[in-house]
Tab-separated table of C-alpha atoms and ligand atoms in Angstrom:
chain	number	residue	atom	x	y	z
A	253	MET	CA	-8.247	-1.504	14.375
A	254	ASN	CA	-11.519	-0.097	13.201
A	255	THR	CA	-11.373	-0.708	9.444
A	256	PRO	CA	-14.166	0.172	7.036
A	257	HIS	CA	-16.752	-2.501	6.393
A	258	PRO	CA	-17.586	-4.047	3.060
A	259	ALA	CA	-21.139	-3.519	1.851
A	260	SER	CA	-22.756	-6.626	3.333
A	261	PRO	CA	-22.003	-7.931	6.842
A	262	VAL	CA	-23.104	-11.409	5.781
A	263	SER	CA	-20.666	-11.548	2.910
A	264	ARG	CA	-17.952	-10.175	5.201
A	265	ARG	CA	-18.581	-13.031	7.666
A	266	LYS	CA	-18.510	-15.553	4.861
A	267	PHE	CA	-15.375	-13.931	3.493
A	268	LEU	CA	-13.604	-14.118	6.865
A	269	GLY	CA	-14.721	-17.743	7.185
A	270	GLN	CA	-13.148	-18.490	3.846
A	271	LEU	CA	-9.990	-16.759	4.994
A	272	SER	CA	-9.804	-18.883	8.136
A	273	ALA	CA	-10.264	-22.040	6.092
A	274	ALA	CA	-7.548	-20.904	3.708
A	275	ALA	CA	-5.307	-20.036	6.660
A	276	ALA	CA	-5.848	-23.441	8.254
A	277	PHE	CA	-4.883	-25.086	4.975
A	278	LEU	CA	-1.868	-22.881	4.420
A	279	ALA	CA	-0.702	-23.236	7.995
A	280	ALA	CA	-1.004	-27.014	7.963
A	281	PRO	CA	2.422	-28.641	8.200
A	282	ARG	CA	3.079	-30.809	5.151
A	283	ARG	CA	4.365	-33.869	7.027
A	284	VAL	CA	4.211	-34.496	10.765
A	285	GLN	CA	5.183	-37.824	12.349
A	286	ALA	CA	5.662	-38.832	15.965
A	287	GLY	CA	9.276	-38.301	16.992
A	288	ASP	CA	9.962	-35.796	14.201
A	289	ALA	CA	11.716	-32.573	15.130
A	290	PRO	CA	9.171	-29.722	15.059
A	291	MET	CA	8.669	-28.540	11.478
A	292	PRO	CA	9.691	-24.931	10.848
A	293	PRO	CA	6.649	-22.786	10.060
A	294	ARG	CA	5.826	-22.881	6.384
A	295	ARG	CA	7.087	-19.971	4.274
A	296	LEU	CA	4.446	-18.790	1.842
A	297	GLY	CA	5.451	-18.528	-1.815
A	298	VAL	CA	5.084	-15.058	-3.331
A	299	ALA	CA	5.006	-14.259	-7.060
A	300	LEU	CA	5.819	-10.650	-7.950
A	301	VAL	CA	3.906	-9.194	-10.898
A	302	GLY	CA	5.923	-6.504	-12.713
A	303	LEU	CA	9.703	-6.462	-12.277
A	304	GLY	CA	10.240	-2.712	-12.207
A	305	SER	CA	11.971	-0.492	-9.722
A	306	TYR	CA	9.976	-1.317	-6.576
A	307	SER	CA	10.175	-5.084	-7.186
A	308	THR	CA	13.874	-4.955	-8.092
A	309	TYR	CA	15.207	-2.694	-5.349
A	310	GLN	CA	12.798	-3.211	-2.448
A	311	LEU	CA	10.452	-6.206	-2.633
A	312	GLY	CA	12.802	-8.758	-4.217
A	313	PRO	CA	15.665	-8.023	-1.758
A	314	ALA	CA	13.162	-7.993	1.136
A	315	LEU	CA	11.983	-11.470	0.140
A	316	ARG	CA	15.538	-12.738	0.747
A	317	LEU	CA	15.206	-11.607	4.384
A	318	THR	CA	11.616	-12.563	5.217
A	319	GLU	CA	10.939	-15.440	7.590
A	320	ARG	CA	7.328	-16.217	6.691
A	321	CYS	CA	7.460	-15.912	2.908
A	322	ARG	CA	9.891	-16.184	0.002
A	323	LEU	CA	10.018	-15.332	-3.678
A	324	ALA	CA	8.642	-18.320	-5.597
A	325	GLY	CA	7.877	-16.901	-9.041
A	326	VAL	CA	7.366	-13.833	-11.217
A	327	VAL	CA	4.987	-12.435	-13.804
A	328	THR	CA	6.732	-10.251	-16.358
A	329	GLY	CA	6.525	-9.002	-19.926
A	330	SER	CA	10.183	-9.939	-20.378
A	331	ARG	CA	10.991	-13.649	-20.376
A	332	ALA	CA	14.745	-12.812	-20.285
A	333	LYS	CA	14.280	-10.747	-17.113
A	334	GLY	CA	12.210	-13.575	-15.633
A	335	ARG	CA	15.059	-16.054	-16.284
A	336	GLU	CA	17.530	-13.708	-14.572
A	337	TRP	CA	15.262	-13.506	-11.531
A	338	ALA	CA	14.815	-17.302	-11.486
A	339	ARG	CA	18.608	-17.730	-11.456
A	340	ASP	CA	19.175	-15.014	-8.824
A	341	TYR	CA	16.403	-16.094	-6.478
A	342	GLY	CA	16.588	-19.842	-7.110
A	343	PHE	CA	13.097	-20.661	-8.324
A	344	PRO	CA	12.299	-22.910	-11.319
A	345	GLU	CA	11.818	-21.369	-14.772
A	346	GLY	CA	8.384	-23.002	-14.768
A	347	ASN	CA	7.428	-20.316	-12.244
A	348	ILE	CA	7.930	-17.492	-14.762
A	349	PHE	CA	4.616	-16.298	-16.203
A	350	GLY	CA	3.536	-13.639	-18.682
A	351	TYR	CA	0.629	-11.237	-18.108
A	352	ASP	CA	-1.359	-13.290	-20.613
A	353	THR	CA	-0.561	-16.627	-18.927
A	354	MET	CA	-1.410	-15.680	-15.334
A	355	ALA	CA	-4.268	-18.219	-15.341
A	356	ARG	CA	-1.615	-20.962	-15.265
A	357	ILE	CA	-0.515	-19.878	-11.782
A	358	SER	CA	-3.606	-21.687	-10.503
A	359	GLY	CA	-1.970	-25.091	-10.872
A	360	ASN	CA	1.298	-24.024	-9.242
A	361	PRO	CA	1.635	-25.269	-5.648
A	362	ASP	CA	4.770	-23.133	-4.975
A	363	ILE	CA	2.775	-19.907	-5.193
A	364	ASP	CA	0.367	-18.862	-2.430
A	365	ILE	CA	0.338	-15.070	-2.890
A	366	VAL	CA	0.459	-12.949	-6.030
A	367	TYR	CA	1.819	-9.452	-5.376
A	368	VAL	CA	0.827	-6.915	-8.055
A	369	VAL	CA	3.479	-4.215	-8.587
A	370	THR	CA	2.556	-2.828	-12.015
A	371	PRO	CA	1.486	0.742	-12.948
A	372	ASN	CA	-1.611	1.877	-11.064
A	373	SER	CA	-4.304	1.459	-13.715
A	374	LEU	CA	-3.176	-2.114	-14.424
A	375	HIS	CA	-3.657	-3.258	-10.815
A	376	ALA	CA	-7.300	-4.216	-11.400
A	377	GLU	CA	-6.592	-6.443	-14.392
A	378	HIS	CA	-3.665	-8.189	-12.682
A	379	CYS	CA	-5.334	-8.569	-9.267
A	380	ILE	CA	-8.435	-10.037	-10.873
A	381	ALA	CA	-6.309	-12.495	-12.882
A	382	ALA	CA	-4.503	-13.505	-9.657
A	383	ALA	CA	-7.797	-14.012	-7.799
A	384	LYS	CA	-9.193	-16.099	-10.663
A	385	ALA	CA	-6.067	-18.245	-10.402
A	386	GLY	CA	-7.128	-18.917	-6.800
A	387	LYS	CA	-4.182	-17.120	-5.153
A	388	HIS	CA	-4.186	-14.579	-2.330
A	389	VAL	CA	-3.566	-11.070	-3.599
A	390	ILE	CA	-1.428	-8.180	-2.420
A	391	CYS	CA	-2.083	-5.066	-4.487
A	392	GLU	CA	0.383	-2.178	-4.446
A	393	LYS	CA	-0.808	1.291	-3.548
A	394	PRO	CA	-2.767	3.095	-4.869
A	395	MET	CA	-5.157	0.147	-5.044
A	396	ALA	CA	-6.535	1.277	-8.427
A	397	THR	CA	-7.314	4.435	-10.354
A	398	SER	CA	-11.073	4.378	-9.665
A	399	VAL	CA	-13.491	3.159	-7.015
A	400	ALA	CA	-15.157	1.041	-9.729
A	401	ASP	CA	-11.879	-0.831	-10.261
A	402	CYS	CA	-11.444	-1.283	-6.482
A	403	ASP	CA	-14.942	-2.792	-6.352
A	404	ALA	CA	-14.111	-5.141	-9.210
A	405	ILE	CA	-10.943	-6.330	-7.422
A	406	ILE	CA	-12.799	-6.840	-4.125
A	407	ALA	CA	-15.597	-8.746	-5.894
A	408	ALA	CA	-13.130	-11.020	-7.717
A	409	CYS	CA	-11.258	-11.848	-4.495
A	410	ARG	CA	-14.518	-12.561	-2.656
A	411	ALA	CA	-15.794	-14.779	-5.466
A	412	ALA	CA	-12.538	-16.743	-5.402
A	413	GLY	CA	-12.406	-16.907	-1.572
A	414	VAL	CA	-8.910	-15.423	-1.464
A	415	ARG	CA	-7.495	-12.678	0.733
A	416	LEU	CA	-6.928	-9.185	-0.616
A	417	THR	CA	-4.509	-6.785	1.058
A	418	VAL	CA	-2.984	-3.492	-0.084
A	419	GLY	CA	0.793	-2.918	-0.003
A	420	TYR	CA	0.497	-0.358	2.794
A	421	ARG	CA	3.936	-1.010	4.297
A	422	LEU	CA	3.634	1.753	6.911
A	423	HIS	CA	0.914	-0.071	8.806
A	424	TYR	CA	3.635	-2.594	9.720
A	425	GLU	CA	6.279	0.025	10.606
A	426	PRO	CA	6.710	0.519	14.389
A	427	HIS	CA	6.635	4.364	14.445
A	428	HIS	CA	3.467	4.495	12.376
A	429	ALA	CA	1.960	1.685	14.462
A	430	GLU	CA	2.740	3.726	17.590
A	431	PHE	CA	1.156	6.788	15.977
A	432	ALA	CA	-1.964	4.665	15.313
A	433	ARG	CA	-1.973	3.543	18.964
A	434	LEU	CA	-1.767	7.138	20.220
A	435	ALA	CA	-4.836	7.895	18.086
A	436	ARG	CA	-6.753	4.721	18.993
A	437	GLU	CA	-6.164	5.058	22.741
A	438	ARG	CA	-6.720	8.820	22.628
A	439	VAL	CA	-3.548	9.288	24.638
A	440	PHE	CA	-3.727	13.076	24.071
A	441	GLY	CA	-7.456	13.111	23.293
A	442	PRO	CA	-8.863	12.848	19.769
A	443	PHE	CA	-6.612	14.419	17.146
A	444	MET	CA	-8.443	17.479	15.787
A	445	LYS	CA	-5.875	19.504	13.821
A	446	MET	CA	-3.666	17.757	11.312
A	447	GLU	CA	-1.188	18.816	8.699
A	448	GLY	CA	0.797	16.641	6.309
A	449	ALA	CA	2.803	16.611	3.094
A	450	ASN	CA	4.507	14.056	0.901
A	451	GLY	CA	6.364	14.490	-2.346
A	452	PHE	CA	9.599	14.232	-4.289
A	453	GLU	CA	11.199	16.178	-7.083
A	454	MET	CA	10.358	14.659	-10.461
A	455	ASP	CA	13.225	15.610	-12.744
A	456	SER	CA	12.695	17.026	-16.231
A	457	SER	CA	14.928	14.533	-18.082
A	458	ALA	CA	13.747	12.762	-21.220
A	459	THR	CA	13.573	9.468	-19.274
A	460	ALA	CA	11.436	10.994	-16.558
A	461	LYS	CA	9.100	12.392	-19.197
A	462	THR	CA	8.380	8.888	-20.516
A	463	SER	CA	7.534	7.554	-17.039
A	464	TRP	CA	4.059	6.053	-16.641
A	465	ARG	CA	3.779	8.289	-13.523
A	466	LEU	CA	3.197	11.240	-15.876
A	467	ASP	CA	0.693	9.336	-18.027
A	468	LYS	CA	-2.866	10.113	-16.918
A	469	VAL	CA	-4.265	6.754	-18.032
A	470	LEU	CA	-1.597	4.538	-16.451
A	471	ALA	CA	-1.090	6.579	-13.264
A	472	GLY	CA	-4.654	7.812	-12.755
A	473	GLY	CA	-3.281	11.158	-11.534
A	474	GLY	CA	-0.095	12.825	-10.347
A	475	PRO	CA	1.512	13.155	-6.913
A	476	LEU	CA	-1.829	12.680	-5.123
A	477	MET	CA	-2.149	9.123	-6.490
A	478	ASP	CA	1.516	8.347	-5.958
A	479	MET	CA	2.616	10.109	-2.751
A	480	GLY	CA	-0.466	11.909	-1.448
A	481	VAL	CA	-2.213	8.647	-0.760
A	482	TYR	CA	0.151	8.232	2.217
A	483	VAL	CA	-1.012	11.539	3.673
A	484	VAL	CA	-4.638	10.475	3.180
A	485	GLN	CA	-3.725	7.253	5.022
A	486	ALA	CA	-2.056	9.104	7.901
A	487	ALA	CA	-5.048	11.415	8.370
A	488	CYS	CA	-7.448	8.447	8.457
A	489	MET	CA	-5.069	6.644	10.840
A	490	ALA	CA	-5.099	9.696	13.130
A	491	LYS	CA	-8.909	9.454	13.118
A	492	VAL	CA	-8.802	5.722	13.990
A	493	GLU	CA	-9.428	4.710	10.373
A	494	ALA	CA	-12.514	6.884	9.906
A	495	ALA	CA	-12.973	8.360	6.433
A	496	PRO	CA	-13.533	12.121	6.123
A	497	VAL	CA	-17.066	13.318	5.411
A	498	ALA	CA	-15.974	15.935	2.875
A	499	VAL	CA	-12.960	17.485	1.174
A	500	THR	CA	-11.923	20.733	-0.487
A	501	ALA	CA	-8.898	20.944	-2.789
A	502	ARG	CA	-6.832	23.063	-5.133
A	503	PHE	CA	-4.303	22.178	-7.844
A	504	GLY	CA	-0.968	24.018	-7.527
A	505	PRO	CA	0.489	26.089	-10.369
A	506	VAL	CA	2.028	24.335	-13.369
A	507	THR	CA	5.607	25.626	-13.446
A	508	ARG	CA	6.941	22.962	-15.863
A	509	PRO	CA	4.217	22.459	-18.513
A	510	GLU	CA	6.588	20.380	-20.653
A	511	VAL	CA	6.624	17.733	-17.877
A	512	PHE	CA	3.141	18.068	-16.381
A	513	SER	CA	0.899	18.093	-19.432
A	514	GLU	CA	-1.342	15.243	-18.210
A	515	VAL	CA	-1.149	15.001	-14.414
A	516	GLU	CA	-1.034	17.645	-11.701
A	517	GLU	CA	2.340	19.004	-10.567
A	518	SER	CA	1.124	19.578	-7.025
A	519	ILE	CA	-2.133	19.617	-5.094
A	520	SER	CA	-3.333	20.679	-1.659
A	521	TRP	CA	-6.494	19.547	0.061
A	522	THR	CA	-8.389	19.575	3.340
A	523	MET	CA	-10.177	16.556	4.821
A	524	GLU	CA	-13.104	17.311	7.158
A	525	PHE	CA	-14.089	14.636	9.654
A	526	ALA	CA	-17.476	14.015	11.309
A	527	ASP	CA	-16.257	15.246	14.733
A	528	GLY	CA	-15.051	18.576	13.312
A	529	ALA	CA	-11.392	17.539	12.953
A	530	ALA	CA	-9.567	18.793	9.855
A	531	ALA	CA	-6.437	17.659	8.018
A	532	HIS	CA	-4.623	20.145	5.752
A	533	CYS	CA	-2.528	18.187	3.302
A	534	ARG	CA	-0.444	18.560	0.189
A	535	SER	CA	1.446	16.446	-2.290
A	536	THR	CA	3.934	17.489	-4.919
A	537	TYR	CA	6.327	16.386	-7.667
A	538	ASP	CA	8.393	19.530	-7.047
A	539	GLU	CA	9.870	19.070	-3.597
A	540	ARG	CA	11.211	16.429	-1.198
A	541	VAL	CA	8.735	16.701	1.653
A	542	SER	CA	7.416	14.002	3.953
A	543	SER	CA	5.857	14.815	7.312
A	544	PHE	CA	2.649	14.618	9.336
A	545	ARG	CA	1.549	16.351	12.512
A	546	ALA	CA	-1.578	15.770	14.588
A	547	GLU	CA	-2.738	17.901	17.512
A	548	ALA	CA	-5.204	17.086	20.281
A	549	ASP	CA	-6.332	19.016	23.373
A	550	HIS	CA	-3.703	17.428	25.631
A	551	GLY	CA	-0.738	16.970	23.327
A	552	TRP	CA	0.537	16.332	19.821
A	553	ALA	CA	2.412	13.781	17.707
A	554	ARG	CA	4.659	14.480	14.756
A	555	LEU	CA	6.124	12.162	12.130
A	556	GLU	CA	9.010	14.162	10.755
A	557	PHE	CA	10.935	13.808	7.489
A	558	PRO	CA	11.205	11.154	6.106
A	559	ALA	CA	7.797	10.260	7.527
A	560	PHE	CA	6.545	8.240	4.543
A	561	TYR	CA	9.808	7.291	2.799
A	562	TYR	CA	11.549	3.919	3.248
A	563	ASP	CA	13.905	5.124	5.998
A	564	GLU	CA	13.208	5.236	9.688
A	565	PRO	CA	10.666	8.007	10.365
A	566	LEU	CA	11.230	10.302	13.342
A	567	LEU	CA	8.319	10.243	15.765
A	568	THR	CA	8.135	12.983	18.387
A	569	THR	CA	5.250	13.731	20.697
A	570	SER	CA	4.590	16.541	23.147
A	571	ARG	CA	6.196	14.206	25.715
A	572	GLY	CA	9.446	13.940	23.707
A	573	PRO	CA	11.078	11.748	21.038
A	574	VAL	CA	9.823	8.180	20.657
A	575	LYS	CA	12.604	5.696	19.924
A	576	LEU	CA	11.511	2.405	18.398
A	577	PRO	CA	13.366	-0.345	16.522
A	578	GLU	CA	14.337	0.467	12.947
A	579	VAL	CA	12.934	-2.103	10.520
A	580	ASN	CA	13.102	-2.804	6.815
A	581	HIS	CA	9.589	-1.670	5.830
A	582	GLN	CA	9.077	-4.246	3.106
A	583	VAL	CA	10.309	-7.150	5.269
A	584	ALA	CA	8.002	-6.057	8.100
A	585	GLN	CA	5.056	-5.725	5.711
A	586	LEU	CA	5.613	-9.012	3.856
A	587	ASP	CA	6.215	-11.008	7.037
A	588	GLY	CA	3.326	-9.215	8.756
A	589	MET	CA	0.917	-10.050	5.954
A	590	ALA	CA	2.129	-13.666	5.699
A	591	LYS	CA	1.770	-14.069	9.467
A	592	GLU	CA	-1.790	-12.687	9.436
A	593	LEU	CA	-2.654	-15.149	6.718
A	594	LEU	CA	-0.998	-18.140	8.396
A	595	GLU	CA	-2.657	-17.335	11.710
A	596	GLY	CA	-6.072	-16.690	10.145
A	597	ARG	CA	-6.226	-13.101	11.439
A	598	PRO	CA	-7.828	-10.312	9.415
A	599	SER	CA	-5.351	-8.016	7.716
A	600	ILE	CA	-4.679	-4.544	9.079
A	601	ALA	CA	-4.438	-3.301	5.460
A	602	PRO	CA	-7.418	-4.929	3.703
A	603	GLY	CA	-8.776	-4.175	0.240
A	604	GLU	CA	-11.629	-2.179	1.802
A	605	MET	CA	-9.057	0.271	3.183
A	606	GLY	CA	-7.517	0.705	-0.267
A	607	ARG	CA	-10.999	1.332	-1.658
A	608	ARG	CA	-11.739	3.901	1.069
A	609	ASP	CA	-8.594	5.803	0.095
A	610	ILE	CA	-9.444	5.823	-3.617
A	611	ALA	CA	-12.945	7.133	-2.779
A	612	ILE	CA	-11.217	9.985	-0.904
A	613	VAL	CA	-8.761	10.580	-3.774
A	614	GLU	CA	-11.654	10.711	-6.283
A	615	ALA	CA	-13.410	13.282	-4.075
A	616	ILE	CA	-10.200	15.360	-3.798
A	617	TYR	CA	-9.782	15.440	-7.589
A	618	ALA	CA	-13.459	16.364	-8.043
A	619	ALA	CA	-13.097	19.174	-5.475
A	620	ALA	CA	-9.920	20.499	-7.156
A	621	ARG	CA	-11.555	20.405	-10.601
A	622	ASN	CA	-14.784	22.202	-9.656
A	623	GLY	CA	-13.511	24.357	-6.780
A	624	ARG	CA	-16.263	23.173	-4.426
A	625	ARG	CA	-16.514	21.167	-1.223
A	626	VAL	CA	-17.200	17.530	-2.161
A	627	GLU	CA	-18.731	14.951	0.150
A	628	VAL	CA	-16.874	11.661	0.279
A	629	GLY	CA	-19.152	8.901	-1.037
A	630	ALA	CA	-19.648	5.488	0.533
B	117	LIG	P1	8.230	0.769	-12.575
B	117	LIG	O1	7.884	1.572	-13.773
B	117	LIG	O2	9.618	0.806	-12.104
B	117	LIG	O3	7.840	-0.772	-12.841
B	117	LIG	C1	6.595	-1.165	-13.297
B	117	LIG	C2	6.719	-2.534	-13.967
B	117	LIG	O4	5.415	-2.951	-14.356
B	117	LIG	C3	7.535	-2.535	-15.265
B	117	LIG	O5	8.905	-2.679	-15.046
B	117	LIG	C4	6.953	-3.719	-16.016
B	117	LIG	O6	7.549	-4.919	-15.520
B	117	LIG	C5	5.498	-3.744	-15.542
B	117	LIG	N1	4.568	-3.219	-16.549
B	117	LIG	C6	3.542	-3.918	-17.090
B	117	LIG	N2	2.885	-3.191	-17.975
B	117	LIG	C7	3.478	-1.975	-18.033
B	117	LIG	C8	3.240	-0.794	-18.774
B	117	LIG	N3	2.227	-0.690	-19.652
B	117	LIG	N4	4.047	0.272	-18.567
B	117	LIG	C9	5.052	0.216	-17.685
B	117	LIG	N5	5.321	-0.901	-16.934
B	117	LIG	C10	4.547	-1.984	-17.117
B	117	LIG	O7	7.222	1.190	-11.416
B	117	LIG	P2	7.416	1.021	-9.842
B	117	LIG	O8	8.028	-0.300	-9.555
B	117	LIG	O9	8.058	2.223	-9.290
B	117	LIG	O10	5.876	1.057	-9.347
B	117	LIG	C11	5.005	-0.054	-9.554
B	117	LIG	C12	3.852	0.035	-8.554
B	117	LIG	O11	4.364	-0.030	-7.237
B	117	LIG	C13	3.031	1.326	-8.617
B	117	LIG	O12	1.684	1.045	-8.403
B	117	LIG	C14	3.590	2.166	-7.489
B	117	LIG	O13	2.642	3.083	-6.956
B	117	LIG	C15	3.923	1.095	-6.469
B	117	LIG	N6	5.013	1.518	-5.575
B	117	LIG	C16	4.836	1.408	-4.242
B	117	LIG	C17	5.801	1.806	-3.358
B	117	LIG	C18	5.595	1.670	-1.888
B	117	LIG	O14	6.358	2.263	-1.123
B	117	LIG	N7	4.620	0.906	-1.421
B	117	LIG	C19	7.063	2.412	-3.838
B	117	LIG	C20	7.187	2.408	-5.285
B	117	LIG	C21	6.179	1.991	-6.101
B	117	LIG	P3	8.045	-6.102	-16.516
B	117	LIG	O15	9.096	-5.484	-17.393
B	117	LIG	O16	8.555	-7.133	-15.592
B	117	LIG	O17	6.827	-6.529	-17.296
């Protein structure tokens, strides 16, 4: 896959070299003697940072099913919650850390990967702490709330010689992978006309109103940061991971000002690509929508509802429906990332991809604010 390149090719080579060395170490069996039965492949230890909804209902349960990794520890603001997780998942209480004691993870041999699942604007602080502790990092989407923070995370991971990936589960989902193949192999020709949407209905309850998702500082933005980033991803995937050259955008009307006083309620935008292709996209906290369609000269492909949700997406092309195995997205992603690491292969969802997407998101917000076409910066 043609992923964006970090600034310096030399540092990228060095970085990949460090990854291979780390992979060789991680992959090394702990004890091998003549006559022994073959050792099962090592399962990497993952520590989840932030035990909220996504950790509790998706990632934790997925880590009970993964073959290449397992839950080995947690970082949480609640020691009591940490103890509950230790009991439930069978790891020692010594593997419970606080946000202020993340440095201590460095001496813990059970933990290979730290997976940051906190509110968006805290990703940088927690990823950097994980890298400084010498552990590989998975950062949830969106990677951060600014390109500057993405750069700081990438720099910290490079300095520590650890791998950085973004929790882009759909790259490991078979229907999305097939969609990427159709684009890469130009099965219908290059996709030139695209249209996508992703959103859910944010309720107006008192609890919803206190959610960090509605807090500009913690979330970095509204549905674009949360759900729209998947549409940005799909459009780049349809263009074989190229970034758009420019964007235009418009905020939707605010119909519930008591809920959306800090972040946008909805937003629509267009991504223009170097070859003249265009993607018309939208994201909203007002409606359950989730779909993406891409058209080329000789055919089309469509990811229908629930294209970006956790369930099996429906993929149809101009040749008919495409039936592929249904997978648990988080199991596929976690095992996929662990396997890449153990085999010393580059990740298909590296930090540079997360940074690319935040550069696009920043350009979309700038375009919506000033009503002009904005070029997407490097
Ligand atoms: P939640 O609000 O449910 O959980 C966030 C957790 O972060 C909290 O429970 C808390 O854990 C910790 N935390 C630390 N500091 C703060 C703070 N200042 N305010 C609030 N929480 C804090 O969020 P989600 O689990 O839904 O989302 C977390 C991240 O995961 C986001 O970046 C989101 O975009 C991403 N996500 C990704 C999905 C995907 O499909 N890839 C799906 C859903 C979310 P503790 O009490 O343990 O300290």
